[in-house]
Amino acid sequence: MGTDHAYDERFVHFVVLFNVDEDYFECHEVMEELWLEEGRNVLYQGLLQAAVGLHHFRNDNFSGAVKLFTQAENKLVHYPDELMGLDLKQLRADIGQSLAPLRAWQERGAASSGEAPPAFAPFRLVVLDVRLRELAKALAEIPFEIRLHGED
């Protein structure tokens, strides 16, 4: 897996883990490394928090999902609609669409009344940049385990 000058390989891998594998825990692992290396870049943190919000939501940690989606919204609101090859306007809308029913369910105290929580529905990062799309497609063709751990 060679490196591309425009996109860090970990960023590309994050996109693949998010969109193809829907492995939000591994998204966190990959992006956290890049986030720390890049001086705690707030954009990366917002992307990371969106992934962790989905991880919590899928694992029925609804308060964790609300917390992380809210933090992601608060970070991503400061960025333009398109950045790093991604449609951040759509991402903010998708986070909001996941967050609103979770927050309403929590505020109604629905968990204690036995009301079913909102159903988990993943969303994707919309990739606008053709180069990023090509890099992600090529990386996605490498088996998951090899992408994560390399070949033995």
PDB file of C-alpha atoms in Angstrom:
ATOM      1  CA  MET A   1       0.000   0.000   0.000  1.00  0.00           C
ATOM      2  CA  GLY A   2       1.850   3.053  -1.226  1.00  0.00           C
ATOM      3  CA  THR A   3       1.378   6.520   0.091  1.00  0.00           C
ATOM      4  CA  ASP A   4      -0.319   9.290  -1.811  1.00  0.00           C
ATOM      5  CA  HIS A   5       0.806  12.871  -1.346  1.00  0.00           C
ATOM      6  CA  ALA A   6      -2.699  14.330  -1.227  1.00  0.00           C
ATOM      7  CA  TYR A   7      -4.208  11.896   1.283  1.00  0.00           C
ATOM      8  CA  ASP A   8      -2.559  10.113   4.169  1.00  0.00           C
ATOM      9  CA  GLU A   9      -3.053   6.378   3.788  1.00  0.00           C
ATOM     10  CA  ARG A  10      -4.690   6.248   7.226  1.00  0.00           C
ATOM     11  CA  PHE A  11      -7.248   8.816   6.106  1.00  0.00           C
ATOM     12  CA  VAL A  12      -8.064   6.701   3.058  1.00  0.00           C
ATOM     13  CA  HIS A  13      -8.268   3.622   5.291  1.00  0.00           C
ATOM     14  CA  PHE A  14     -10.624   5.502   7.624  1.00  0.00           C
ATOM     15  CA  VAL A  15     -12.948   6.188   4.672  1.00  0.00           C
ATOM     16  CA  VAL A  16     -12.882   2.493   3.684  1.00  0.00           C
ATOM     17  CA  LEU A  17     -13.467   1.297   7.247  1.00  0.00           C
ATOM     18  CA  PHE A  18     -16.356   3.761   7.586  1.00  0.00           C
ATOM     19  CA  ASN A  19     -18.045   3.232   4.210  1.00  0.00           C
ATOM     20  CA  VAL A  20     -17.206  -0.334   3.217  1.00  0.00           C
ATOM     21  CA  ASP A  21     -16.502  -2.299   6.385  1.00  0.00           C
ATOM     22  CA  GLU A  22     -18.724  -0.261   8.734  1.00  0.00           C
ATOM     23  CA  ASP A  23     -16.097  -1.048  11.379  1.00  0.00           C
ATOM     24  CA  TYR A  24     -16.412   2.093  13.459  1.00  0.00           C
ATOM     25  CA  PHE A  25     -14.139   0.811  16.223  1.00  0.00           C
ATOM     26  CA  GLU A  26     -11.271   0.364  13.751  1.00  0.00           C
ATOM     27  CA  CYS A  27     -12.118   3.788  12.283  1.00  0.00           C
ATOM     28  CA  HIS A  28     -11.361   5.176  15.709  1.00  0.00           C
ATOM     29  CA  GLU A  29      -8.069   3.286  15.976  1.00  0.00           C
ATOM     30  CA  VAL A  30      -6.856   4.443  12.540  1.00  0.00           C
ATOM     31  CA  MET A  31      -8.018   8.045  12.839  1.00  0.00           C
ATOM     32  CA  GLU A  32      -6.809   8.537  16.414  1.00  0.00           C
ATOM     33  CA  GLU A  33      -3.252   7.780  15.319  1.00  0.00           C
ATOM     34  CA  LEU A  34      -3.500  10.304  12.495  1.00  0.00           C
ATOM     35  CA  TRP A  35      -5.276  12.842  14.712  1.00  0.00           C
ATOM     36  CA  LEU A  36      -2.489  12.727  17.301  1.00  0.00           C
ATOM     37  CA  GLU A  37       0.233  12.868  14.665  1.00  0.00           C
ATOM     38  CA  GLU A  38      -1.399  15.868  12.958  1.00  0.00           C
ATOM     39  CA  GLY A  39      -1.466  17.951  16.129  1.00  0.00           C
ATOM     40  CA  ARG A  40      -4.984  17.015  17.211  1.00  0.00           C
ATOM     41  CA  ASN A  41      -6.622  18.288  14.026  1.00  0.00           C
ATOM     42  CA  VAL A  42     -10.224  19.226  14.892  1.00  0.00           C
ATOM     43  CA  LEU A  43     -11.584  17.988  11.535  1.00  0.00           C
ATOM     44  CA  TYR A  44     -10.092  14.560  12.159  1.00  0.00           C
ATOM     45  CA  GLN A  45     -11.496  14.598  15.675  1.00  0.00           C
ATOM     46  CA  GLY A  46     -14.982  15.381  14.342  1.00  0.00           C
ATOM     47  CA  LEU A  47     -14.752  12.539  11.817  1.00  0.00           C
ATOM     48  CA  LEU A  48     -13.502  10.210  14.538  1.00  0.00           C
ATOM     49  CA  GLN A  49     -16.369  11.201  16.831  1.00  0.00           C
ATOM     50  CA  ALA A  50     -18.939  10.563  14.070  1.00  0.00           C
ATOM     51  CA  ALA A  51     -17.532   7.031  13.704  1.00  0.00           C
ATOM     52  CA  VAL A  52     -17.537   6.409  17.450  1.00  0.00           C
ATOM     53  CA  GLY A  53     -21.108   7.741  17.628  1.00  0.00           C
ATOM     54  CA  LEU A  54     -22.134   5.087  15.098  1.00  0.00           C
ATOM     55  CA  HIS A  55     -20.189   2.455  17.060  1.00  0.00           C
ATOM     56  CA  HIS A  56     -22.072   3.350  20.255  1.00  0.00           C
ATOM     57  CA  PHE A  57     -25.426   3.546  18.460  1.00  0.00           C
ATOM     58  CA  ARG A  58     -24.990   0.092  16.910  1.00  0.00           C
ATOM     59  CA  ASN A  59     -24.003  -1.338  20.308  1.00  0.00           C
ATOM     60  CA  ASP A  60     -27.055   0.157  22.072  1.00  0.00           C
ATOM     61  CA  ASN A  61     -25.014   2.699  24.034  1.00  0.00           C
ATOM     62  CA  PHE A  62     -27.500   5.443  23.254  1.00  0.00           C
ATOM     63  CA  SER A  63     -26.179   8.040  25.710  1.00  0.00           C
ATOM     64  CA  GLY A  64     -22.672   7.480  24.302  1.00  0.00           C
ATOM     65  CA  ALA A  65     -24.023   7.903  20.768  1.00  0.00           C
ATOM     66  CA  VAL A  66     -25.767  11.171  21.679  1.00  0.00           C
ATOM     67  CA  LYS A  67     -22.612  12.469  23.360  1.00  0.00           C
ATOM     68  CA  LEU A  68     -20.292  11.590  20.460  1.00  0.00           C
ATOM     69  CA  PHE A  69     -22.673  12.764  17.716  1.00  0.00           C
ATOM     70  CA  THR A  70     -23.093  16.074  19.580  1.00  0.00           C
ATOM     71  CA  GLN A  71     -19.323  16.469  19.891  1.00  0.00           C
ATOM     72  CA  ALA A  72     -18.898  15.644  16.187  1.00  0.00           C
ATOM     73  CA  GLU A  73     -21.518  18.244  15.231  1.00  0.00           C
ATOM     74  CA  ASN A  74     -19.789  20.858  17.383  1.00  0.00           C
ATOM     75  CA  LYS A  75     -16.452  20.183  15.655  1.00  0.00           C
ATOM     76  CA  LEU A  76     -17.682  19.852  12.068  1.00  0.00           C
ATOM     77  CA  VAL A  77     -19.880  22.962  12.096  1.00  0.00           C
ATOM     78  CA  HIS A  78     -16.736  25.117  11.751  1.00  0.00           C
ATOM     79  CA  TYR A  79     -15.690  23.612   8.417  1.00  0.00           C
ATOM     80  CA  PRO A  80     -16.789  24.346   4.841  1.00  0.00           C
ATOM     81  CA  ASP A  81     -19.303  22.081   3.122  1.00  0.00           C
ATOM     82  CA  GLU A  82     -16.540  20.330   1.165  1.00  0.00           C
ATOM     83  CA  LEU A  83     -13.113  19.531   2.585  1.00  0.00           C
ATOM     84  CA  MET A  84     -10.546  16.743   2.316  1.00  0.00           C
ATOM     85  CA  GLY A  85     -12.540  15.253  -0.554  1.00  0.00           C
ATOM     86  CA  LEU A  86     -15.605  14.753   1.637  1.00  0.00           C
ATOM     87  CA  ASP A  87     -19.095  16.260   1.635  1.00  0.00           C
ATOM     88  CA  LEU A  88     -19.121  17.648   5.175  1.00  0.00           C
ATOM     89  CA  LYS A  89     -22.507  19.312   4.652  1.00  0.00           C
ATOM     90  CA  GLN A  90     -24.038  15.867   4.048  1.00  0.00           C
ATOM     91  CA  LEU A  91     -22.118  14.385   6.968  1.00  0.00           C
ATOM     92  CA  ARG A  92     -23.452  17.080   9.303  1.00  0.00           C
ATOM     93  CA  ALA A  93     -26.983  16.392   8.025  1.00  0.00           C
ATOM     94  CA  ASP A  94     -26.556  12.633   8.526  1.00  0.00           C
ATOM     95  CA  ILE A  95     -25.235  13.102  12.059  1.00  0.00           C
ATOM     96  CA  GLY A  96     -28.217  15.352  12.786  1.00  0.00           C
ATOM     97  CA  GLN A  97     -30.661  12.785  11.402  1.00  0.00           C
ATOM     98  CA  SER A  98     -29.176  10.119  13.676  1.00  0.00           C
ATOM     99  CA  LEU A  99     -28.924  12.401  16.679  1.00  0.00           C
ATOM    100  CA  ALA A 100     -32.419  13.937  16.653  1.00  0.00           C
ATOM    101  CA  PRO A 101     -34.451  10.748  17.282  1.00  0.00           C
ATOM    102  CA  LEU A 102     -31.911   9.483  19.831  1.00  0.00           C
ATOM    103  CA  ARG A 103     -32.016  12.756  21.735  1.00  0.00           C
ATOM    104  CA  ALA A 104     -35.847  12.859  21.608  1.00  0.00           C
ATOM    105  CA  TRP A 105     -36.053   9.236  22.801  1.00  0.00           C
ATOM    106  CA  GLN A 106     -33.706  10.046  25.697  1.00  0.00           C
ATOM    107  CA  GLU A 107     -35.551  13.230  26.643  1.00  0.00           C
ATOM    108  CA  ARG A 108     -38.888  11.382  26.772  1.00  0.00           C
ATOM    109  CA  GLY A 109     -37.364   8.954  29.253  1.00  0.00           C
ATOM    110  CA  ALA A 110     -38.402   6.274  26.798  1.00  0.00           C
ATOM    111  CA  ALA A 111     -35.788   3.782  27.960  1.00  0.00           C
ATOM    112  CA  SER A 112     -37.403   3.525  31.393  1.00  0.00           C
ATOM    113  CA  SER A 113     -40.899   3.208  29.904  1.00  0.00           C
ATOM    114  CA  GLY A 114     -39.788   0.324  27.686  1.00  0.00           C
ATOM    115  CA  GLU A 115     -40.253   2.235  24.439  1.00  0.00           C
ATOM    116  CA  ALA A 116     -38.016   0.782  21.745  1.00  0.00           C
ATOM    117  CA  PRO A 117     -35.044   2.970  20.844  1.00  0.00           C
ATOM    118  CA  PRO A 118     -34.593   4.388  17.354  1.00  0.00           C
ATOM    119  CA  ALA A 119     -33.288   1.752  14.943  1.00  0.00           C
ATOM    120  CA  PHE A 120     -29.607   1.888  14.077  1.00  0.00           C
ATOM    121  CA  ALA A 121     -29.080   3.175  10.560  1.00  0.00           C
ATOM    122  CA  PRO A 122     -25.534   3.651   9.321  1.00  0.00           C
ATOM    123  CA  PHE A 123     -24.633   6.525   7.054  1.00  0.00           C
ATOM    124  CA  ARG A 124     -21.706   6.929   4.698  1.00  0.00           C
ATOM    125  CA  LEU A 125     -19.048   9.524   4.132  1.00  0.00           C
ATOM    126  CA  VAL A 126     -19.894  11.022   0.757  1.00  0.00           C
ATOM    127  CA  VAL A 127     -16.629  11.155  -1.182  1.00  0.00           C
ATOM    128  CA  LEU A 128     -16.609  14.022  -3.668  1.00  0.00           C
ATOM    129  CA  ASP A 129     -12.989  13.845  -4.815  1.00  0.00           C
ATOM    130  CA  VAL A 130     -12.414  11.355  -7.626  1.00  0.00           C
ATOM    131  CA  ARG A 131      -8.834  10.680  -6.499  1.00  0.00           C
ATOM    132  CA  LEU A 132      -9.942   9.849  -2.951  1.00  0.00           C
ATOM    133  CA  ARG A 133     -12.707   7.639  -4.352  1.00  0.00           C
ATOM    134  CA  GLU A 134     -10.151   5.758  -6.488  1.00  0.00           C
ATOM    135  CA  LEU A 135      -7.728   5.350  -3.580  1.00  0.00           C
ATOM    136  CA  ALA A 136     -10.507   4.086  -1.320  1.00  0.00           C
ATOM    137  CA  LYS A 137     -11.771   1.662  -3.966  1.00  0.00           C
ATOM    138  CA  ALA A 138      -8.277   0.228  -4.463  1.00  0.00           C
ATOM    139  CA  LEU A 139      -7.700  -0.088  -0.716  1.00  0.00           C
ATOM    140  CA  ALA A 140     -11.099  -1.733  -0.214  1.00  0.00           C
ATOM    141  CA  GLU A 141     -10.036  -4.533  -2.566  1.00  0.00           C
ATOM    142  CA  ILE A 142      -7.348  -5.593  -0.083  1.00  0.00           C
ATOM    143  CA  PRO A 143      -8.821  -8.078   2.420  1.00  0.00           C
ATOM    144  CA  PHE A 144      -9.787  -6.509   5.741  1.00  0.00           C
ATOM    145  CA  GLU A 145      -7.351  -8.519   7.892  1.00  0.00           C
ATOM    146  CA  ILE A 146      -4.417  -7.702   5.624  1.00  0.00           C
ATOM    147  CA  ARG A 147      -5.334  -4.013   5.643  1.00  0.00           C
ATOM    148  CA  LEU A 148      -5.433  -4.015   9.418  1.00  0.00           C
ATOM    149  CA  HIS A 149      -2.529  -6.254  10.301  1.00  0.00           C
ATOM    150  CA  GLY A 150      -0.455  -6.644   7.135  1.00  0.00           C
ATOM    151  CA  GLU A 151       0.608  -9.900   5.602  1.00  0.00           C
ATOM    152  CA  ASP A 152       2.468 -12.376   7.773  1.00  0.00           C
TER     153      ASP A 152
END
